[in-house]
Structure formats: structure tokens, C-alpha cells
Short mmCIF file of C-alpha atoms and ligand atoms in Angstrom, two decimals:
data_model
loop_
_atom_site.label_atom_id
_atom_site.label_comp_id
_atom_site.label_asym_id
_atom_site.label_seq_id
_atom_site.Cartn_x
_atom_site.Cartn_y
_atom_site.Cartn_z
CA MET A 5 -120.64 118.50 47.22
CA ARG A 6 -118.73 115.87 45.31
CA ALA A 7 -116.84 114.91 48.48
CA TYR A 8 -116.63 116.02 52.11
CA VAL A 9 -115.05 115.24 55.44
CA GLU A 10 -117.39 114.89 58.40
CA VAL A 11 -115.76 115.60 61.75
CA ASP A 12 -117.55 114.42 64.87
CA LEU A 13 -116.59 116.99 67.51
CA GLY A 14 -118.53 114.95 70.06
CA ALA A 15 -116.12 112.08 69.47
CA ILE A 16 -113.17 114.42 70.04
CA ALA A 17 -114.72 115.56 73.33
CA ALA A 18 -115.41 111.96 74.37
CA ASN A 19 -111.83 110.93 73.59
CA ILE A 20 -110.45 113.77 75.69
CA ARG A 21 -112.71 112.84 78.59
CA ALA A 22 -111.71 109.16 78.25
CA VAL A 23 -108.02 110.04 78.51
CA LYS A 24 -108.64 112.59 81.25
CA ALA A 25 -110.22 109.83 83.34
CA ARG A 26 -106.89 107.98 83.21
CA THR A 27 -104.58 110.80 84.35
CA ASP A 28 -104.24 113.62 86.86
CA SER A 29 -102.20 115.66 84.42
CA GLU A 30 -103.34 118.62 82.40
CA ILE A 31 -104.06 117.96 78.74
CA LEU A 32 -102.47 119.84 75.88
CA ALA A 33 -104.46 119.21 72.72
CA VAL A 34 -102.11 118.82 69.75
CA VAL A 35 -103.74 120.63 66.81
CA LYS A 36 -100.80 120.91 64.41
CA ALA A 37 -101.26 120.19 60.69
CA ASP A 38 -104.81 121.60 60.68
CA ALA A 39 -105.64 119.38 63.66
CA TYR A 40 -104.40 116.25 61.87
CA GLY A 41 -106.63 117.23 58.94
CA HIS A 42 -109.75 117.68 61.09
CA GLY A 43 -109.72 121.50 61.06
CA LEU A 44 -107.68 123.70 63.40
CA ILE A 45 -110.20 126.11 64.88
CA PRO A 46 -113.27 123.88 65.44
CA VAL A 47 -111.11 121.14 66.95
CA ALA A 48 -109.18 123.54 69.19
CA LYS A 49 -112.41 125.00 70.55
CA ALA A 50 -114.00 121.57 71.04
CA ALA A 51 -110.89 120.29 72.82
CA LEU A 52 -110.81 123.24 75.21
CA ASN A 53 -114.53 122.82 75.94
CA ALA A 54 -113.98 119.14 76.67
CA GLY A 55 -111.29 119.75 79.29
CA ALA A 56 -108.00 120.34 77.52
CA SER A 57 -106.31 123.38 79.03
CA TRP A 58 -103.46 123.91 76.56
CA LEU A 59 -102.99 123.83 72.79
CA GLY A 60 -99.88 122.75 70.92
CA VAL A 61 -98.90 123.29 67.30
CA ALA A 62 -95.73 122.83 65.31
CA LEU A 63 -95.65 126.09 63.34
CA LEU A 64 -95.84 129.66 64.49
CA GLU A 65 -98.41 130.53 61.81
CA GLU A 66 -100.71 127.86 63.23
CA ALA A 67 -100.52 129.47 66.66
CA ILE A 68 -101.12 132.92 65.15
CA THR A 69 -104.22 131.61 63.36
CA LEU A 70 -105.53 130.39 66.72
CA ARG A 71 -104.97 133.83 68.27
CA GLU A 72 -106.60 135.59 65.30
CA SER A 73 -109.61 133.36 65.80
CA GLY A 74 -109.95 134.54 69.37
CA VAL A 75 -108.50 131.47 71.08
CA THR A 76 -106.74 132.70 74.22
CA ALA A 77 -105.80 129.40 75.89
CA PRO A 78 -102.07 128.90 76.54
CA THR A 79 -100.56 127.78 73.26
CA ILE A 80 -97.12 126.55 72.37
CA ALA A 81 -95.49 126.44 68.92
CA TRP A 82 -92.52 124.07 69.07
CA LEU A 83 -91.05 124.10 65.57
CA THR A 84 -89.88 127.65 64.98
CA PRO A 85 -86.56 127.84 63.11
CA LEU A 86 -84.25 130.83 63.34
CA GLY A 87 -85.61 133.76 61.37
CA GLU A 88 -89.26 133.28 62.35
CA ASP A 89 -91.21 136.32 63.51
CA PHE A 90 -90.58 135.83 67.23
CA GLU A 91 -91.70 139.40 67.99
CA THR A 92 -95.20 138.68 66.71
CA ALA A 93 -95.20 135.42 68.66
CA ILE A 94 -94.30 137.21 71.89
CA LYS A 95 -96.78 140.02 71.30
CA SER A 96 -99.48 137.40 70.65
CA GLY A 97 -98.77 135.64 73.92
CA ILE A 98 -97.62 132.47 72.17
CA ASP A 99 -95.25 130.18 74.07
CA LEU A 100 -92.10 129.19 72.22
CA SER A 101 -89.78 126.27 72.57
CA ALA A 102 -86.07 126.77 73.22
CA SER A 103 -84.29 123.85 71.64
CA SER A 104 -80.84 125.36 71.13
CA THR A 105 -78.75 128.19 72.52
CA SER A 106 -78.94 130.14 69.27
CA LEU A 107 -82.74 129.90 69.24
CA LEU A 108 -82.87 131.03 72.85
CA GLU A 109 -80.64 133.97 72.00
CA ALA A 110 -82.85 134.96 69.06
CA VAL A 111 -86.03 134.76 71.11
CA LEU A 112 -84.53 136.78 73.97
CA ALA A 113 -83.44 139.45 71.48
CA ALA A 114 -87.01 139.60 70.12
CA GLY A 115 -88.32 139.88 73.70
CA LYS A 116 -86.07 142.87 74.33
CA ASN A 117 -87.28 144.54 71.14
CA VAL A 118 -90.94 144.28 72.10
CA GLY A 119 -90.36 144.87 75.80
CA THR A 120 -92.02 141.64 76.94
CA LYS A 121 -90.47 138.58 78.49
CA PRO A 122 -90.96 135.58 76.18
CA ARG A 123 -92.73 132.54 77.63
CA LEU A 124 -90.44 129.59 77.02
CA HIS A 125 -90.42 125.80 77.19
CA ILE A 126 -86.98 124.23 77.23
CA GLU A 127 -86.87 121.21 74.96
CA VAL A 128 -84.34 118.56 75.79
CA ASP A 129 -83.25 115.75 73.48
CA THR A 130 -83.48 112.62 75.61
CA GLY A 131 -82.67 110.15 72.87
CA MET A 132 -84.97 110.71 69.91
CA HIS A 133 -82.18 112.71 68.25
CA ARG A 134 -84.58 115.04 66.49
CA GLY A 135 -85.69 118.16 68.39
CA GLY A 136 -84.21 119.54 71.59
CA VAL A 137 -80.93 120.45 73.19
CA LEU A 138 -78.41 117.62 73.02
CA GLU A 139 -74.64 117.99 73.15
CA GLU A 140 -74.65 121.67 74.09
CA TRP A 141 -76.79 121.03 77.20
CA SER A 142 -74.34 122.42 79.81
CA ASP A 143 -73.55 125.49 77.72
CA PHE A 144 -77.26 125.96 77.15
CA VAL A 145 -78.04 125.76 80.87
CA GLU A 146 -75.24 128.19 81.66
CA TYR A 147 -76.50 130.67 79.06
CA ALA A 148 -80.14 130.31 80.17
CA SER A 149 -79.19 130.73 83.80
CA LEU A 150 -77.18 133.87 83.02
CA HIS A 151 -80.18 135.37 81.20
CA LYS A 152 -82.97 134.03 83.38
CA GLU A 153 -84.36 137.48 84.14
CA GLU A 154 -85.07 137.94 80.44
CA PHE A 155 -87.69 135.20 80.03
CA GLU A 156 -90.47 133.38 81.82
CA LEU A 157 -89.58 129.72 82.18
CA ILE A 158 -92.90 127.97 81.66
CA GLY A 159 -92.07 124.45 80.63
CA TYR A 160 -89.50 121.69 80.35
CA TRP A 161 -90.19 118.97 77.80
CA SER A 162 -89.05 116.18 75.55
CA HIS A 163 -90.50 113.72 73.03
CA PHE A 164 -90.49 109.91 72.88
CA ALA A 165 -89.12 107.99 69.91
CA ARG A 166 -90.75 104.65 70.77
CA ALA A 167 -93.66 105.23 73.15
CA ASP A 168 -95.89 103.24 70.78
CA GLU A 169 -93.94 100.14 71.80
CA PRO A 170 -95.14 99.58 75.36
CA GLY A 171 -92.50 97.94 77.54
CA GLU A 172 -89.67 99.02 75.22
CA SER A 173 -86.62 99.72 77.40
CA TYR A 174 -85.65 102.79 75.34
CA ASN A 175 -88.61 104.61 76.90
CA GLN A 176 -87.15 104.16 80.39
CA LEU A 177 -83.80 105.34 79.10
CA GLN A 178 -85.41 108.54 77.83
CA LEU A 179 -87.30 109.02 81.11
CA ASP A 180 -84.05 108.69 83.10
CA GLU A 181 -82.25 111.17 80.86
CA PHE A 182 -85.23 113.54 81.20
CA SER A 183 -84.97 113.48 85.01
CA ARG A 184 -81.19 113.88 85.02
CA LYS A 185 -81.32 116.95 82.81
CA LEU A 186 -84.19 118.41 84.82
CA ASP A 187 -82.07 118.06 87.98
CA SER A 188 -79.21 119.96 86.37
CA LEU A 189 -81.60 122.68 85.22
CA ILE A 190 -83.03 123.12 88.71
CA ALA A 191 -79.52 123.07 90.17
CA ALA A 192 -78.75 126.05 87.93
CA GLY A 193 -81.66 127.96 89.44
CA LEU A 194 -84.11 127.32 86.63
CA SER A 195 -87.38 125.78 87.81
CA PRO A 196 -89.99 125.13 85.13
CA GLN A 197 -93.67 125.44 86.08
CA ILE A 198 -94.86 122.65 83.81
CA ILE A 199 -93.16 119.39 82.89
CA HIS A 200 -94.41 117.58 79.79
CA PHE A 201 -93.19 114.50 77.97
CA ALA A 202 -96.02 112.12 77.05
CA ASN A 203 -97.61 111.86 73.61
CA SER A 204 -100.77 109.76 73.10
CA ALA A 205 -98.99 106.43 73.31
CA ALA A 206 -97.30 107.37 76.60
CA ALA A 207 -100.54 108.91 77.86
CA LEU A 208 -102.23 105.53 77.31
CA THR A 209 -99.50 103.16 78.47
CA LEU A 210 -96.75 104.93 80.44
CA PRO A 211 -98.09 106.72 83.56
CA ALA A 212 -94.54 107.49 84.73
CA ALA A 213 -94.29 109.91 81.80
CA HIS A 214 -97.44 111.89 82.57
CA ARG A 215 -95.80 114.51 84.81
CA SER A 216 -97.78 117.77 84.94
CA MET A 217 -99.13 117.71 81.37
CA ILE A 218 -99.61 115.27 78.50
CA ARG A 219 -99.58 116.26 74.83
CA LEU A 220 -102.49 114.45 73.27
CA GLY A 221 -102.57 114.07 69.51
CA ILE A 222 -103.76 110.99 67.64
CA ALA A 223 -105.80 109.56 70.54
CA MET A 224 -107.86 112.75 70.70
CA TYR A 225 -108.85 112.08 67.08
CA GLY A 226 -109.94 108.60 68.14
CA LEU A 227 -107.13 106.67 66.50
CA SER A 228 -104.62 104.23 67.96
CA PRO A 229 -100.95 105.29 67.94
CA ASP A 230 -100.13 101.83 66.57
CA ILE A 231 -102.71 99.11 66.02
CA THR A 232 -100.09 96.34 66.00
CA THR A 233 -98.59 97.15 69.41
CA MET A 234 -101.45 98.91 71.18
CA GLY A 235 -104.65 97.57 69.64
CA SER A 236 -107.38 99.33 67.71
CA SER A 237 -109.39 102.45 68.52
CA LEU A 238 -112.09 100.17 69.91
CA ASP A 239 -109.60 98.29 72.11
CA LEU A 240 -108.45 101.64 73.50
CA GLY A 241 -111.98 102.97 74.06
CA LEU A 242 -111.56 105.72 71.45
CA GLN A 243 -113.98 106.93 68.77
CA PRO A 244 -112.56 107.94 65.38
CA ALA A 245 -113.70 111.50 64.68
CA MET A 246 -113.19 111.66 60.91
CA SER A 247 -115.42 110.21 58.22
CA VAL A 248 -114.97 110.89 54.51
CA TYR A 249 -117.65 110.66 51.85
CA ALA A 250 -117.56 111.08 48.06
CA LYS A 251 -119.99 110.77 45.18
CA LEU A 252 -120.08 108.17 42.46
CA HIS A 253 -119.53 109.99 39.20
CA LEU A 254 -120.46 106.97 37.10
CA VAL A 255 -121.57 103.39 37.55
CA LYS A 256 -120.78 100.97 34.71
CA SER A 257 -120.56 97.28 33.85
CA VAL A 258 -117.38 95.55 32.70
CA LYS A 259 -116.57 92.01 31.63
CA LYS A 260 -114.27 89.54 33.30
CA GLY A 261 -110.67 90.31 32.24
CA ASP A 262 -111.28 93.98 31.37
CA PRO A 263 -108.33 96.17 32.43
CA ILE A 264 -109.18 99.16 34.60
CA GLY A 265 -107.45 102.53 34.77
CA TYR A 266 -103.86 103.61 34.09
CA GLY A 267 -101.52 100.84 33.09
CA GLY A 268 -104.27 98.26 33.21
CA VAL A 269 -103.06 97.40 36.69
CA GLY A 270 -106.53 96.41 37.87
CA VAL A 271 -108.32 93.62 36.04
CA ALA A 272 -111.93 92.58 36.63
CA ALA A 273 -111.88 89.12 38.18
CA ALA A 274 -115.44 88.50 36.95
CA ASP A 275 -118.21 90.40 35.21
CA THR A 276 -118.90 93.23 37.62
CA THR A 277 -120.12 96.76 38.27
CA LEU A 278 -117.58 99.54 38.69
CA GLY A 279 -118.06 102.72 40.66
CA ILE A 280 -116.08 105.79 39.64
CA VAL A 281 -115.51 107.73 42.88
CA VAL A 282 -114.85 111.48 42.70
CA MET A 283 -111.81 111.47 44.95
CA GLY A 284 -108.18 110.83 44.09
CA TYR A 285 -104.63 111.38 45.19
CA SER A 286 -104.93 115.16 44.93
CA ASP A 287 -107.57 114.80 47.66
CA GLY A 288 -105.15 112.79 49.76
CA LEU A 289 -105.99 109.19 48.89
CA PRO A 290 -102.58 107.55 48.51
CA ARG A 291 -101.80 106.47 44.94
CA SER A 292 -100.04 103.47 46.44
CA SER A 293 -103.31 102.14 47.93
CA THR A 294 -104.09 98.49 47.21
CA PRO A 295 -107.55 96.81 47.19
CA LEU A 296 -107.19 96.39 50.97
CA ALA A 297 -108.95 99.78 50.99
CA GLY A 298 -112.03 100.98 49.19
CA VAL A 299 -115.45 102.47 49.82
CA THR A 300 -118.74 101.34 51.27
CA HIS A 301 -122.06 101.74 49.46
CA ASP A 302 -125.13 101.12 51.55
CA GLY A 303 -123.18 98.91 53.92
CA VAL A 304 -121.55 96.89 51.14
CA ARG A 305 -117.78 97.06 50.80
CA ALA A 306 -116.37 97.87 47.37
CA PRO A 307 -112.58 97.51 47.20
CA LEU A 308 -110.36 99.68 45.01
CA ILE A 309 -109.59 98.29 41.59
CA GLY A 310 -106.71 99.68 39.55
CA ARG A 311 -104.62 102.73 40.37
CA VAL A 312 -105.93 105.73 42.24
CA SER A 313 -105.94 108.70 39.80
CA MET A 314 -105.50 112.39 40.58
CA ASP A 315 -109.17 113.28 41.10
CA GLN A 316 -110.88 109.90 41.05
CA CYS A 317 -110.57 106.26 41.84
CA VAL A 318 -112.43 103.15 40.73
CA VAL A 319 -114.01 100.57 43.03
CA ASP A 320 -115.49 97.14 42.41
CA LEU A 321 -119.11 97.41 43.50
CA GLY A 322 -119.89 93.79 42.62
CA ALA A 323 -122.25 92.40 39.95
CA GLN A 324 -125.33 92.70 42.16
CA SER A 325 -124.77 96.34 43.16
CA VAL A 326 -127.74 98.68 43.25
CA ALA A 327 -125.50 101.75 43.33
CA ARG A 328 -126.36 104.63 41.01
CA ALA A 329 -124.40 107.55 39.70
CA GLY A 330 -124.72 110.45 42.16
CA ASP A 331 -124.93 108.22 45.25
CA TYR A 332 -122.56 108.96 48.11
CA VAL A 333 -120.16 106.27 49.22
CA SER A 334 -118.14 106.33 52.44
CA VAL A 335 -114.39 106.32 52.00
CA ILE A 336 -113.66 106.34 55.73
CA SER A 337 -116.47 105.76 58.21
CA PRO A 338 -117.19 103.92 61.47
CA ALA A 339 -119.11 101.16 59.67
CA GLY A 340 -116.94 101.09 56.55
CA TYR A 341 -113.23 101.21 55.83
CA SER A 342 -111.22 102.76 58.68
CA ALA A 343 -108.25 105.10 58.49
CA ASP A 344 -106.27 102.10 59.77
CA GLU A 345 -107.35 99.99 56.78
CA TRP A 346 -106.40 102.77 54.36
CA ALA A 347 -103.06 103.00 56.16
CA GLN A 348 -102.49 99.28 55.79
CA ALA A 349 -103.45 99.43 52.12
CA ALA A 350 -100.90 102.16 51.46
CA ASN A 351 -98.17 100.87 53.77
CA THR A 352 -98.36 103.90 56.04
CA ILE A 353 -99.91 104.95 59.38
CA ASN A 354 -103.35 106.34 60.23
CA TYR A 355 -101.72 109.70 61.15
CA GLU A 356 -100.74 110.19 57.52
CA ILE A 357 -104.11 109.11 56.11
CA VAL A 358 -106.16 111.66 58.06
CA THR A 359 -103.59 114.46 57.88
CA ARG A 360 -103.18 114.30 54.12
CA ILE A 361 -106.88 114.67 53.24
CA ALA A 362 -106.57 117.84 51.17
CA THR A 363 -108.01 121.17 52.23
CA ARG A 364 -109.98 121.28 48.96
CA VAL A 365 -112.27 118.68 50.53
CA PRO A 366 -114.73 120.67 52.69
CA ARG A 367 -115.00 119.87 56.40
CA ILE A 368 -118.42 119.54 57.99
CA TYR A 369 -118.83 119.45 61.77
CA THR A 370 -121.37 117.48 63.78
C1 LIG B 427 -97.30 115.46 67.21
C2 LIG B 427 -96.72 115.61 68.54
C3 LIG B 427 -97.37 115.08 69.67
C4 LIG B 427 -98.60 114.23 69.59
O1 LIG B 427 -98.27 112.92 69.21
P1 LIG B 427 -99.40 111.82 69.14
O2 LIG B 427 -98.66 110.56 68.89
O3 LIG B 427 -100.26 112.20 67.98
O4 LIG B 427 -100.13 111.86 70.42
C5 LIG B 427 -96.84 115.37 70.92
N1 LIG B 427 -95.73 116.10 71.05
C6 LIG B 427 -95.06 116.59 69.98
C7 LIG B 427 -93.84 117.39 70.19
C8 LIG B 427 -95.53 116.36 68.69
O5 LIG B 427 -94.85 116.84 67.65
#
């Protein structure tokens, strides 16, 4: 293999247990986007074994893949635009989110067609101004109340915009709005069985948001929601689950001043040894990465030099390097560069670094 991703399912289990020790709420494992690049099915199964009782995905097809793989745990798909195959969702026992009256209408119509009451979670917009019912709330409640015999009301939920900023007053504002709208729902005779609001950041820092279930994403993968406001994985007692390795295609010597790669953007600062790594932006390494990221060979850090190419990148192994063509280097690993360092080098967040590692890079599970 010229490159591979190694996923430590034991780390995922440990992270779930670590969070579980800090809450009485049920845990929904968020496995959208191929489990943040870690692999949908193995991660879902490991999460359920470790004590998660629910699964959450964005897309309906992700939930269907779970069902086709024999996963029967309660599963919600929360990003299902009008026109999706709601009948298949209902027949597959997949929970759907109702985030507008027209979506609710469409799902109820599908339920009638298949003769099964859909299992629904009402999503309320409490201030993020992305998903959820906002200005049509009273009309929505009226409609839902009128049709309450046509669906099973499972959940009531919302999402935080700024939970990764502990102490931020906007979080309290969202919590208050969440409670107010829940009161009006109950007053209309609609009582959800499960209330869920917290993402990883709120699970770690905002106990008032835990309610009956937390939706655990990035922390389950062992990464901090925001290293600047919440500290590192280590600070949070989490173990990163993803490592990435790639082979050196070539090892070569260059002279001080030699330009490296497209545009000659990288220049050797001294006579040195270059490593040509068989991984590039088509594999998910951001082209915008600076030498703040790189690879590790035998414990020695080798920063990027020059632009990341489509299938390869070049690193500065140093004049004394003993690296040889065909050796593996670690791109992301516990002892080497972290997903957080890659994120910093590309001016993005660790979520994006792990999620974008392309599916053409095989996943191996330990
Ligand atoms: C992605 C997502 C989460 C998980 O967020 P993390 O910050 O990764 O914990 C929770 N809820 C919803 C609705 C999401 O889309």
C-alpha cells in the first residue's frame, strides 16, 4: 500500500467511555461523512459496543447504508431535503428530522403511503440560523398538533452555534430559547420522548445542555472541538483515533537554494535530503498547507517544502536523514504531526483534516 489510514477503534471506545463518565445522558454517536473519515460501519459498531445507544448521520443514504449493514440501533438522519425517499427511510426504521412544516407534510404523506407512522425529531432553530424551525414555529406547532396521530414524536432538538466557546453568553440564549419552545410544544399536547441539544463541545463544557441525550462527534474521534478555547486532545483526556501513513517514493539530495515543486515556492534553506511522499491533495492533504505540517520518519520530523501536488508532496528530511525510498512515513500519528497541526498549517480545523482524507486511501482497523 502506498498510503493508508489506521483507525484505532479502541481509542474510539475509550473516548466514548471517557465522555460517558461525565454525563448521565444517553450518547448518540455522530457518524456522518463516513464517520468523519474514519469509516462509517466499523466506527458505528465500535461506538455501539462502547456504550453509545444511538447513531446520527446527516444524509439519508448514510442511514440506509447502516441498515443494509445490519445495524439496528436507533438512527436519525437530520439533513433530508424535500424530495428524498422518505418511504424507504420509514420502511427502514430510520428516524427523520422535521425542520419545517413542508418537510413534516412530506414525511407524513410518505408515512401514509407505506402505512407506518414515521419516527420524528422536531428540530428547532434556537439561534444558529441554519437548520430547524424558526419564524414559522407557531404554525408548525399547530400543524404538528393537528396531525399528531400520524407520527411518533421521538425527539426534540437543536444545535449550538458557539458551544466551542465556553462561557459565551450566546449559548445561554440558545438554551433559554430551547426551553421556551419546548414549553409551547408540550402545551400543544406534543411531548417528545428524547431531548437532545449538546454536541461534543457542550458535552464537555456545558452540563445544562446534556438533557436526555448528547450528540457526540469530534470528541469520539479523540479530537478537541477547538484547541484554542478548549485545549488539546490530551488536555481533554481524549485519544485521537486516526493515523495516516504513506510511502516515500524517492529520496534525493538537493543543494542550498534549489527550488522545489510547482512555482518554485519551496527553496532549500541548506543542502538537504528531500523525501517525495506518495500522498497529495487528491488524497485530502490541503494544497494550502505550509511547512507547519509535514511527516515523521523514524521519530524525526520532516516539514513540507514547496506546494502539495495532486498525488504527492515533498518534505525536507534533513541532510543527516537515513530515510530510504519505500520507507513509510507518518503523516498524522500520535508521536508525529497531529490533525491539529495540519489544520493550523492549512488555516482550517481538525474536523476538515480528518474528514477530507479521500476514500481512495484504504482504512485499516486496529
Ligand atoms: C456534526 C453534528 C454534531 C456533532 O458535532 P461535534 O462538534 O463533532 O461533536 C452534532 N449534531 C449535529 C446536528 C451535527 O450536525
